[in-house]
Amino acid sequence: MLRFLLKLNALLASCWTFSRLLYRLHGTRLIGPPSEPVWYFAYGANMHDSAFRGWRGMRPLEWRPARVRGYRLRFNLGGRLRGRAAPANLAEDPRAEVWGVLYRITRRDLVRLDATEGVPWWRYRSLWLEAEDVNGDMLCAVTYIAQGDEDDCRPSLRYLTLIREGARAHGLPDHYIRLLEQVEHGKYPAASLGSRHSRRPMIPTGRTRRLRD
C-alpha cells in the first residue's frame, strides 16, 4: 500500500503547480524553475541503477563519485516487511565520512524523487550539504536524512546488495566498499528487526581519509 501511495505521489508531483501547493502545506517551498539542474547525493540503494533509474525513473544528466564529511552511515530507521528492512540513514559524526554518488538532475526530477521517498510528508527530509567529488571539487548537493532510532537494525541482504553493487558500479573507493561488506545483514523476519530480541548489528564507521588512498 505504501509503495502504491509513493508511486501515486510521484505521478502527482509531475504537476509543478500541485507540487508547490503540497510543499507549502508542509511548511516548505520549491525554489527555482523546474528545468534548473541540481546535485543529489545518494548513499543508499539509489546508488544502484535498478533503483534510481529503474523504479524511481530518474534520468540523471551526469554522475560522479563523492564523499560527505561529518556524517556516518546508519541503518536505524526500522524496516518494512518482505525483506526491505532498515533503510540507510545519515547521522552526524565529525570524525567520519560517507561515500556515495552525486547525480545531476533537474528540479522537476528532484520533486519526483522526493515523492518516491515520501518527502516532505513522511519519514525523510531534505538536507543540503557540501559534497567533495574525486577531483576535490566542492559541490552543494541535496540528500535525505531522517530522525532515526538510537540503535541500528540489520538491513536485508537484498538491500545491502543494492548498496554494494551500486558502490562498485560507480567506482567508490575500495576501502569504503570493504566497510559496506562488513555490515551484517538481517537473518530474521523484518518484523523482529530492532526488537529487544535482536542483537545490535555492527555498523562500521568510515573515518575520514584522503581521497586518493
PDB file of N, CA and C in Angstrom, residues 54-152:
ATOM      1  N   GLY A  54      15.623   2.820 -12.612  1.00  0.00           N
ATOM      2  CA  GLY A  54      14.538   1.888 -12.866  1.00  0.00           C
ATOM      3  C   GLY A  54      13.271   2.244 -12.120  1.00  0.00           C
ATOM      4  N   TRP A  55      13.214   1.845 -10.839  1.00  0.00           N
ATOM      5  CA  TRP A  55      11.980   2.032 -10.081  1.00  0.00           C
ATOM      6  C   TRP A  55      11.625   3.506  -9.909  1.00  0.00           C
ATOM      7  N   ARG A  56      12.628   4.352  -9.652  1.00  0.00           N
ATOM      8  CA  ARG A  56      12.334   5.772  -9.413  1.00  0.00           C
ATOM      9  C   ARG A  56      12.250   6.581 -10.707  1.00  0.00           C
ATOM     10  N   GLY A  57      12.677   5.996 -11.813  1.00  0.00           N
ATOM     11  CA  GLY A  57      12.517   6.640 -13.112  1.00  0.00           C
ATOM     12  C   GLY A  57      13.348   7.887 -13.327  1.00  0.00           C
ATOM     13  N   MET A  58      14.505   7.989 -12.657  1.00  0.00           N
ATOM     14  CA  MET A  58      15.354   9.161 -12.805  1.00  0.00           C
ATOM     15  C   MET A  58      16.217   9.058 -14.065  1.00  0.00           C
ATOM     16  N   ARG A  59      16.507  10.204 -14.656  1.00  0.00           N
ATOM     17  CA  ARG A  59      17.372  10.286 -15.832  1.00  0.00           C
ATOM     18  C   ARG A  59      18.449  11.342 -15.568  1.00  0.00           C
ATOM     19  N   PRO A  60      19.483  10.970 -14.821  1.00  0.00           N
ATOM     20  CA  PRO A  60      20.499  11.961 -14.459  1.00  0.00           C
ATOM     21  C   PRO A  60      21.250  12.499 -15.668  1.00  0.00           C
ATOM     22  N   LEU A  61      21.593  13.774 -15.605  1.00  0.00           N
ATOM     23  CA  LEU A  61      22.357  14.422 -16.660  1.00  0.00           C
ATOM     24  C   LEU A  61      23.821  13.997 -16.604  1.00  0.00           C
ATOM     25  N   GLU A  62      24.313  13.727 -15.404  1.00  0.00           N
ATOM     26  CA  GLU A  62      25.655  13.197 -15.200  1.00  0.00           C
ATOM     27  C   GLU A  62      25.752  12.675 -13.773  1.00  0.00           C
ATOM     28  N   TRP A  63      26.829  11.974 -13.498  1.00  0.00           N
ATOM     29  CA  TRP A  63      27.050  11.484 -12.141  1.00  0.00           C
ATOM     30  C   TRP A  63      28.544  11.433 -11.866  1.00  0.00           C
ATOM     31  N   ARG A  64      28.904  11.399 -10.579  1.00  0.00           N
ATOM     32  CA  ARG A  64      30.300  11.272 -10.181  1.00  0.00           C
ATOM     33  C   ARG A  64      30.374  10.771  -8.737  1.00  0.00           C
ATOM     34  N   PRO A  65      31.394   9.976  -8.401  1.00  0.00           N
ATOM     35  CA  PRO A  65      31.572   9.550  -7.009  1.00  0.00           C
ATOM     36  C   PRO A  65      31.911  10.765  -6.144  1.00  0.00           C
ATOM     37  N   ALA A  66      31.500  10.724  -4.886  1.00  0.00           N
ATOM     38  CA  ALA A  66      31.766  11.843  -3.986  1.00  0.00           C
ATOM     39  C   ALA A  66      31.651  11.372  -2.540  1.00  0.00           C
ATOM     40  N   ARG A  67      32.138  12.212  -1.659  1.00  0.00           N
ATOM     41  CA  ARG A  67      32.008  11.922  -0.233  1.00  0.00           C
ATOM     42  C   ARG A  67      31.487  13.146   0.498  1.00  0.00           C
ATOM     43  N   VAL A  68      30.868  12.888   1.646  1.00  0.00           N
ATOM     44  CA  VAL A  68      30.385  13.937   2.530  1.00  0.00           C
ATOM     45  C   VAL A  68      31.033  13.720   3.888  1.00  0.00           C
ATOM     46  N   ARG A  69      31.739  14.721   4.366  1.00  0.00           N
ATOM     47  CA  ARG A  69      32.397  14.616   5.665  1.00  0.00           C
ATOM     48  C   ARG A  69      31.462  15.073   6.777  1.00  0.00           C
ATOM     49  N   GLY A  70      31.717  14.558   7.978  1.00  0.00           N
ATOM     50  CA  GLY A  70      30.937  14.956   9.142  1.00  0.00           C
ATOM     51  C   GLY A  70      29.689  14.132   9.370  1.00  0.00           C
ATOM     52  N   TYR A  71      29.523  13.057   8.591  1.00  0.00           N
ATOM     53  CA  TYR A  71      28.380  12.153   8.751  1.00  0.00           C
ATOM     54  C   TYR A  71      28.861  10.715   8.633  1.00  0.00           C
ATOM     55  N   ARG A  72      28.080   9.805   9.199  1.00  0.00           N
ATOM     56  CA  ARG A  72      28.356   8.382   9.018  1.00  0.00           C
ATOM     57  C   ARG A  72      27.079   7.664   8.609  1.00  0.00           C
ATOM     58  N   LEU A  73      27.276   6.508   7.997  1.00  0.00           N
ATOM     59  CA  LEU A  73      26.153   5.715   7.504  1.00  0.00           C
ATOM     60  C   LEU A  73      25.525   4.933   8.644  1.00  0.00           C
ATOM     61  N   ARG A  74      24.200   4.950   8.694  1.00  0.00           N
ATOM     62  CA  ARG A  74      23.475   4.179   9.706  1.00  0.00           C
ATOM     63  C   ARG A  74      22.294   3.461   9.057  1.00  0.00           C
ATOM     64  N   PHE A  75      21.790   2.457   9.783  1.00  0.00           N
ATOM     65  CA  PHE A  75      20.594   1.712   9.363  1.00  0.00           C
ATOM     66  C   PHE A  75      19.645   1.676  10.562  1.00  0.00           C
ATOM     67  N   ASN A  76      19.165   2.831  10.942  1.00  0.00           N
ATOM     68  CA  ASN A  76      18.439   2.966  12.205  1.00  0.00           C
ATOM     69  C   ASN A  76      17.011   3.476  12.032  1.00  0.00           C
ATOM     70  N   LEU A  77      16.393   3.150  10.911  1.00  0.00           N
ATOM     71  CA  LEU A  77      15.040   3.643  10.663  1.00  0.00           C
ATOM     72  C   LEU A  77      13.957   2.598  10.851  1.00  0.00           C
ATOM     73  N   GLY A  78      14.342   1.367  11.195  1.00  0.00           N
ATOM     74  CA  GLY A  78      13.335   0.320  11.197  1.00  0.00           C
ATOM     75  C   GLY A  78      13.009  -0.036   9.765  1.00  0.00           C
ATOM     76  N   GLY A  79      12.253  -1.079   9.559  1.00  0.00           N
ATOM     77  CA  GLY A  79      12.057  -1.531   8.185  1.00  0.00           C
ATOM     78  C   GLY A  79      10.631  -1.853   7.854  1.00  0.00           C
ATOM     79  N   ARG A  80      10.438  -2.197   6.590  1.00  0.00           N
ATOM     80  CA  ARG A  80       9.141  -2.677   6.117  1.00  0.00           C
ATOM     81  C   ARG A  80       9.183  -4.184   6.053  1.00  0.00           C
ATOM     82  N   LEU A  81       8.079  -4.773   5.706  1.00  0.00           N
ATOM     83  CA  LEU A  81       8.007  -6.222   5.605  1.00  0.00           C
ATOM     84  C   LEU A  81       8.612  -6.711   4.300  1.00  0.00           C
ATOM     85  N   ARG A  82       8.664  -8.026   4.163  1.00  0.00           N
ATOM     86  CA  ARG A  82       9.122  -8.707   2.949  1.00  0.00           C
ATOM     87  C   ARG A  82      10.573  -8.375   2.587  1.00  0.00           C
ATOM     88  N   GLY A  83      11.431  -8.292   3.596  1.00  0.00           N
ATOM     89  CA  GLY A  83      12.858  -8.203   3.338  1.00  0.00           C
ATOM     90  C   GLY A  83      13.400  -6.827   3.030  1.00  0.00           C
ATOM     91  N   ARG A  84      12.568  -5.785   3.070  1.00  0.00           N
ATOM     92  CA  ARG A  84      13.072  -4.443   2.795  1.00  0.00           C
ATOM     93  C   ARG A  84      13.230  -3.704   4.118  1.00  0.00           C
ATOM     94  N   ALA A  85      14.208  -4.152   4.906  1.00  0.00           N
ATOM     95  CA  ALA A  85      14.309  -3.688   6.278  1.00  0.00           C
ATOM     96  C   ALA A  85      15.467  -2.725   6.472  1.00  0.00           C
ATOM     97  N   ALA A  86      15.298  -1.841   7.463  1.00  0.00           N
ATOM     98  CA  ALA A  86      16.348  -0.941   7.930  1.00  0.00           C
ATOM     99  C   ALA A  86      16.963  -0.103   6.812  1.00  0.00           C
ATOM    100  N   PRO A  87      16.222   0.849   6.260  1.00  0.00           N
ATOM    101  CA  PRO A  87      16.781   1.707   5.212  1.00  0.00           C
ATOM    102  C   PRO A  87      17.973   2.518   5.714  1.00  0.00           C
ATOM    103  N   ALA A  88      18.814   2.942   4.780  1.00  0.00           N
ATOM    104  CA  ALA A  88      20.008   3.709   5.128  1.00  0.00           C
ATOM    105  C   ALA A  88      19.633   5.108   5.616  1.00  0.00           C
ATOM    106  N   ASN A  89      20.504   5.650   6.450  1.00  0.00           N
ATOM    107  CA  ASN A  89      20.301   6.977   7.010  1.00  0.00           C
ATOM    108  C   ASN A  89      21.666   7.599   7.283  1.00  0.00           C
ATOM    109  N   LEU A  90      21.685   8.882   7.548  1.00  0.00           N
ATOM    110  CA  LEU A  90      22.902   9.581   7.927  1.00  0.00           C
ATOM    111  C   LEU A  90      22.791  10.071   9.359  1.00  0.00           C
ATOM    112  N   ALA A  91      23.923  10.086  10.056  1.00  0.00           N
ATOM    113  CA  ALA A  91      23.994  10.640  11.401  1.00  0.00           C
ATOM    114  C   ALA A  91      25.247  11.495  11.503  1.00  0.00           C
ATOM    115  N   GLU A  92      25.149  12.609  12.186  1.00  0.00           N
ATOM    116  CA  GLU A  92      26.305  13.490  12.318  1.00  0.00           C
ATOM    117  C   GLU A  92      27.415  12.816  13.114  1.00  0.00           C
ATOM    118  N   ASP A  93      28.632  12.932  12.614  1.00  0.00           N
ATOM    119  CA  ASP A  93      29.828  12.407  13.270  1.00  0.00           C
ATOM    120  C   ASP A  93      31.017  13.174  12.702  1.00  0.00           C
ATOM    121  N   PRO A  94      31.602  14.081  13.472  1.00  0.00           N
ATOM    122  CA  PRO A  94      32.660  14.944  12.937  1.00  0.00           C
ATOM    123  C   PRO A  94      33.900  14.199  12.473  1.00  0.00           C
ATOM    124  N   ARG A  95      34.095  12.956  12.912  1.00  0.00           N
ATOM    125  CA  ARG A  95      35.294  12.198  12.535  1.00  0.00           C
ATOM    126  C   ARG A  95      35.061  11.268  11.353  1.00  0.00           C
ATOM    127  N   ALA A  96      33.844  11.223  10.845  1.00  0.00           N
ATOM    128  CA  ALA A  96      33.501  10.220   9.834  1.00  0.00           C
ATOM    129  C   ALA A  96      33.222  10.853   8.476  1.00  0.00           C
ATOM    130  N   GLU A  97      33.014   9.984   7.498  1.00  0.00           N
ATOM    131  CA  GLU A  97      32.625  10.415   6.160  1.00  0.00           C
ATOM    132  C   GLU A  97      31.766   9.334   5.526  1.00  0.00           C
ATOM    133  N   VAL A  98      30.922   9.733   4.614  1.00  0.00           N
ATOM    134  CA  VAL A  98      30.069   8.812   3.864  1.00  0.00           C
ATOM    135  C   VAL A  98      30.337   9.017   2.381  1.00  0.00           C
ATOM    136  N   TRP A  99      30.579   7.913   1.684  1.00  0.00           N
ATOM    137  CA  TRP A  99      30.756   7.969   0.238  1.00  0.00           C
ATOM    138  C   TRP A  99      29.435   7.649  -0.454  1.00  0.00           C
ATOM    139  N   GLY A 100      29.268   8.213  -1.637  1.00  0.00           N
ATOM    140  CA  GLY A 100      28.062   7.954  -2.404  1.00  0.00           C
ATOM    141  C   GLY A 100      28.219   8.430  -3.835  1.00  0.00           C
ATOM    142  N   VAL A 101      27.093   8.631  -4.487  1.00  0.00           N
ATOM    143  CA  VAL A 101      27.076   9.053  -5.885  1.00  0.00           C
ATOM    144  C   VAL A 101      26.348  10.389  -6.001  1.00  0.00           C
ATOM    145  N   LEU A 102      27.004  11.344  -6.626  1.00  0.00           N
ATOM    146  CA  LEU A 102      26.356  12.611  -6.956  1.00  0.00           C
ATOM    147  C   LEU A 102      25.682  12.483  -8.314  1.00  0.00           C
ATOM    148  N   TYR A 103      24.376  12.725  -8.339  1.00  0.00           N
ATOM    149  CA  TYR A 103      23.630  12.740  -9.597  1.00  0.00           C
ATOM    150  C   TYR A 103      23.193  14.176  -9.889  1.00  0.00           C
ATOM    151  N   ARG A 104      23.369  14.591 -11.116  1.00  0.00           N
ATOM    152  CA  ARG A 104      22.880  15.908 -11.539  1.00  0.00           C
ATOM    153  C   ARG A 104      21.527  15.707 -12.217  1.00  0.00           C
ATOM    154  N   ILE A 105      20.491  16.240 -11.597  1.00  0.00           N
ATOM    155  CA  ILE A 105      19.133  16.072 -12.096  1.00  0.00           C
ATOM    156  C   ILE A 105      18.431  17.423 -12.100  1.00  0.00           C
ATOM    157  N   THR A 106      17.306  17.508 -12.791  1.00  0.00           N
ATOM    158  CA  THR A 106      16.537  18.752 -12.788  1.00  0.00           C
ATOM    159  C   THR A 106      15.715  18.855 -11.507  1.00  0.00           C
ATOM    160  N   ARG A 107      15.299  20.082 -11.203  1.00  0.00           N
ATOM    161  CA  ARG A 107      14.451  20.266 -10.020  1.00  0.00           C
ATOM    162  C   ARG A 107      13.126  19.511 -10.169  1.00  0.00           C
ATOM    163  N   ARG A 108      12.629  19.401 -11.374  1.00  0.00           N
ATOM    164  CA  ARG A 108      11.395  18.636 -11.577  1.00  0.00           C
ATOM    165  C   ARG A 108      11.615  17.170 -11.212  1.00  0.00           C
ATOM    166  N   ASP A 109      12.747  16.604 -11.648  1.00  0.00           N
ATOM    167  CA  ASP A 109      13.054  15.226 -11.277  1.00  0.00           C
ATOM    168  C   ASP A 109      13.289  15.097  -9.779  1.00  0.00           C
ATOM    169  N   LEU A 110      13.873  16.133  -9.167  1.00  0.00           N
ATOM    170  CA  LEU A 110      14.084  16.095  -7.721  1.00  0.00           C
ATOM    171  C   LEU A 110      12.754  16.036  -6.981  1.00  0.00           C
ATOM    172  N   VAL A 111      11.766  16.782  -7.457  1.00  0.00           N
ATOM    173  CA  VAL A 111      10.439  16.738  -6.839  1.00  0.00           C
ATOM    174  C   VAL A 111       9.837  15.343  -6.987  1.00  0.00           C
ATOM    175  N   ARG A 112      10.017  14.729  -8.152  1.00  0.00           N
ATOM    176  CA  ARG A 112       9.528  13.364  -8.351  1.00  0.00           C
ATOM    177  C   ARG A 112      10.276  12.388  -7.444  1.00  0.00           C
ATOM    178  N   LEU A 113      11.579  12.606  -7.281  1.00  0.00           N
ATOM    179  CA  LEU A 113      12.361  11.761  -6.380  1.00  0.00           C
ATOM    180  C   LEU A 113      11.903  11.950  -4.940  1.00  0.00           C
ATOM    181  N   ASP A 114      11.674  13.209  -4.543  1.00  0.00           N
ATOM    182  CA  ASP A 114      11.123  13.481  -3.214  1.00  0.00           C
ATOM    183  C   ASP A 114       9.864  12.658  -2.967  1.00  0.00           C
ATOM    184  N   ALA A 115       8.993  12.648  -3.968  1.00  0.00           N
ATOM    185  CA  ALA A 115       7.710  11.964  -3.815  1.00  0.00           C
ATOM    186  C   ALA A 115       7.893  10.468  -3.587  1.00  0.00           C
ATOM    187  N   THR A 116       8.848   9.848  -4.297  1.00  0.00           N
ATOM    188  CA  THR A 116       9.060   8.410  -4.112  1.00  0.00           C
ATOM    189  C   THR A 116       9.709   8.107  -2.774  1.00  0.00           C
ATOM    190  N   GLU A 117      10.335   9.109  -2.150  1.00  0.00           N
ATOM    191  CA  GLU A 117      10.957   8.934  -0.836  1.00  0.00           C
ATOM    192  C   GLU A 117      10.049   9.409   0.294  1.00  0.00           C
ATOM    193  N   GLY A 118       8.860   9.906  -0.063  1.00  0.00           N
ATOM    194  CA  GLY A 118       7.935  10.373   0.963  1.00  0.00           C
ATOM    195  C   GLY A 118       8.238  11.766   1.484  1.00  0.00           C
ATOM    196  N   VAL A 119       8.997  12.552   0.740  1.00  0.00           N
ATOM    197  CA  VAL A 119       9.327  13.923   1.132  1.00  0.00           C
ATOM    198  C   VAL A 119       8.338  14.869   0.439  1.00  0.00           C
ATOM    199  N   PRO A 120       7.749  15.845   1.157  1.00  0.00           N
ATOM    200  CA  PRO A 120       8.066  16.248   2.529  1.00  0.00           C
ATOM    201  C   PRO A 120       7.114  15.702   3.586  1.00  0.00           C
ATOM    202  N   TRP A 121       6.299  14.718   3.255  1.00  0.00           N
ATOM    203  CA  TRP A 121       5.195  14.369   4.152  1.00  0.00           C
ATOM    204  C   TRP A 121       5.409  13.098   4.956  1.00  0.00           C
ATOM    205  N   TRP A 122       6.552  12.411   4.770  1.00  0.00           N
ATOM    206  CA  TRP A 122       6.735  11.165   5.510  1.00  0.00           C
ATOM    207  C   TRP A 122       8.040  11.198   6.277  1.00  0.00           C
ATOM    208  N   ARG A 123       8.836  10.134   6.237  1.00  0.00           N
ATOM    209  CA  ARG A 123       9.952   9.964   7.160  1.00  0.00           C
ATOM    210  C   ARG A 123      11.160  10.847   6.852  1.00  0.00           C
ATOM    211  N   TYR A 124      11.633  10.809   5.635  1.00  0.00           N
ATOM    212  CA  TYR A 124      12.834  11.573   5.288  1.00  0.00           C
ATOM    213  C   TYR A 124      12.530  13.064   5.130  1.00  0.00           C
ATOM    214  N   ARG A 125      13.563  13.867   5.282  1.00  0.00           N
ATOM    215  CA  ARG A 125      13.506  15.291   4.955  1.00  0.00           C
ATOM    216  C   ARG A 125      14.736  15.642   4.124  1.00  0.00           C
ATOM    217  N   SER A 126      14.664  16.713   3.387  1.00  0.00           N
ATOM    218  CA  SER A 126      15.780  17.143   2.550  1.00  0.00           C
ATOM    219  C   SER A 126      16.844  17.832   3.392  1.00  0.00           C
ATOM    220  N   LEU A 127      18.103  17.606   3.028  1.00  0.00           N
ATOM    221  CA  LEU A 127      19.234  18.239   3.697  1.00  0.00           C
ATOM    222  C   LEU A 127      20.235  18.681   2.635  1.00  0.00           C
ATOM    223  N   TRP A 128      20.532  19.972   2.604  1.00  0.00           N
ATOM    224  CA  TRP A 128      21.540  20.499   1.685  1.00  0.00           C
ATOM    225  C   TRP A 128      22.883  20.521   2.391  1.00  0.00           C
ATOM    226  N   LEU A 129      23.914  20.020   1.707  1.00  0.00           N
ATOM    227  CA  LEU A 129      25.237  19.938   2.309  1.00  0.00           C
ATOM    228  C   LEU A 129      26.315  20.068   1.236  1.00  0.00           C
ATOM    229  N   GLU A 130      27.580  20.073   1.672  1.00  0.00           N
ATOM    230  CA  GLU A 130      28.715  20.151   0.759  1.00  0.00           C
ATOM    231  C   GLU A 130      29.262  18.748   0.512  1.00  0.00           C
ATOM    232  N   ALA A 131      29.386  18.385  -0.758  1.00  0.00           N
ATOM    233  CA  ALA A 131      29.952  17.090  -1.141  1.00  0.00           C
ATOM    234  C   ALA A 131      31.231  17.332  -1.936  1.00  0.00           C
ATOM    235  N   GLU A 132      32.213  16.467  -1.725  1.00  0.00           N
ATOM    236  CA  GLU A 132      33.501  16.581  -2.404  1.00  0.00           C
ATOM    237  C   GLU A 132      33.648  15.454  -3.415  1.00  0.00           C
ATOM    238  N   ASP A 133      33.813  15.807  -4.687  1.00  0.00           N
ATOM    239  CA  ASP A 133      33.958  14.766  -5.698  1.00  0.00           C
ATOM    240  C   ASP A 133      35.401  14.269  -5.759  1.00  0.00           C
ATOM    241  N   VAL A 134      35.680  13.307  -6.636  1.00  0.00           N
ATOM    242  CA  VAL A 134      37.001  12.675  -6.673  1.00  0.00           C
ATOM    243  C   VAL A 134      38.091  13.624  -7.162  1.00  0.00           C
ATOM    244  N   ASN A 135      37.706  14.739  -7.752  1.00  0.00           N
ATOM    245  CA  ASN A 135      38.684  15.736  -8.185  1.00  0.00           C
ATOM    246  C   ASN A 135      38.964  16.780  -7.111  1.00  0.00           C
ATOM    247  N   GLY A 136      38.281  16.642  -5.973  1.00  0.00           N
ATOM    248  CA  GLY A 136      38.460  17.599  -4.892  1.00  0.00           C
ATOM    249  C   GLY A 136      37.572  18.816  -4.987  1.00  0.00           C
ATOM    250  N   ASP A 137      36.663  18.848  -5.960  1.00  0.00           N
ATOM    251  CA  ASP A 137      35.737  19.974  -6.104  1.00  0.00           C
ATOM    252  C   ASP A 137      34.600  19.851  -5.098  1.00  0.00           C
ATOM    253  N   MET A 138      34.239  20.970  -4.479  1.00  0.00           N
ATOM    254  CA  MET A 138      33.145  21.000  -3.522  1.00  0.00           C
ATOM    255  C   MET A 138      31.866  21.434  -4.229  1.00  0.00           C
ATOM    256  N   LEU A 139      30.816  20.655  -4.051  1.00  0.00           N
ATOM    257  CA  LEU A 139      29.541  20.918  -4.717  1.00  0.00           C
ATOM    258  C   LEU A 139      28.420  20.923  -3.690  1.00  0.00           C
ATOM    259  N   CYS A 140      27.509  21.858  -3.837  1.00  0.00           N
ATOM    260  CA  CYS A 140      26.325  21.898  -2.979  1.00  0.00           C
ATOM    261  C   CYS A 140      25.328  20.868  -3.489  1.00  0.00           C
ATOM    262  N   ALA A 141      24.899  19.982  -2.614  1.00  0.00           N
ATOM    263  CA  ALA A 141      24.008  18.890  -3.025  1.00  0.00           C
ATOM    264  C   ALA A 141      22.927  18.680  -1.980  1.00  0.00           C
ATOM    265  N   VAL A 142      21.847  18.069  -2.410  1.00  0.00           N
ATOM    266  CA  VAL A 142      20.763  17.719  -1.503  1.00  0.00           C
ATOM    267  C   VAL A 142      20.764  16.214  -1.295  1.00  0.00           C
ATOM    268  N   THR A 143      20.442  15.797  -0.090  1.00  0.00           N
ATOM    269  CA  THR A 143      20.297  14.380   0.210  1.00  0.00           C
ATOM    270  C   THR A 143      19.129  14.220   1.164  1.00  0.00           C
ATOM    271  N   TYR A 144      18.908  12.997   1.637  1.00  0.00           N
ATOM    272  CA  TYR A 144      17.793  12.736   2.545  1.00  0.00           C
ATOM    273  C   TYR A 144      18.313  12.227   3.878  1.00  0.00           C
ATOM    274  N   ILE A 145      17.688  12.693   4.948  1.00  0.00           N
ATOM    275  CA  ILE A 145      18.059  12.301   6.296  1.00  0.00           C
ATOM    276  C   ILE A 145      16.781  12.188   7.114  1.00  0.00           C
ATOM    277  N   ALA A 146      16.823  11.376   8.161  1.00  0.00           N
ATOM    278  CA  ALA A 146      15.634  11.173   8.992  1.00  0.00           C
ATOM    279  C   ALA A 146      16.032  11.083  10.456  1.00  0.00           C
ATOM    280  N   GLN A 147      15.060  11.298  11.321  1.00  0.00           N
ATOM    281  CA  GLN A 147      15.268  11.116  12.752  1.00  0.00           C
ATOM    282  C   GLN A 147      15.223   9.627  13.045  1.00  0.00           C
ATOM    283  N   GLY A 148      16.373   9.011  13.259  1.00  0.00           N
ATOM    284  CA  GLY A 148      16.437   7.569  13.427  1.00  0.00           C
ATOM    285  C   GLY A 148      16.355   7.123  14.870  1.00  0.00           C
ATOM    286  N   ASP A 149      16.317   5.806  15.048  1.00  0.00           N
ATOM    287  CA  ASP A 149      16.312   5.217  16.379  1.00  0.00           C
ATOM    288  C   ASP A 149      17.710   5.269  16.979  1.00  0.00           C
ATOM    289  N   GLU A 150      17.795   4.998  18.262  1.00  0.00           N
ATOM    290  CA  GLU A 150      19.095   5.008  18.933  1.00  0.00           C
ATOM    291  C   GLU A 150      19.984   3.882  18.430  1.00  0.00           C
ATOM    292  N   ASP A 151      19.399   2.710  18.217  1.00  0.00           N
ATOM    293  CA  ASP A 151      20.165   1.544  17.772  1.00  0.00           C
ATOM    294  C   ASP A 151      19.925   1.264  16.294  1.00  0.00           C
ATOM    295  N   ASP A 152      20.926   0.671  15.661  1.00  0.00           N
ATOM    296  CA  ASP A 152      20.793   0.234  14.278  1.00  0.00           C
ATOM    297  C   ASP A 152      20.131  -1.134  14.210  1.00  0.00           C
TER     298      ASP A 152
END
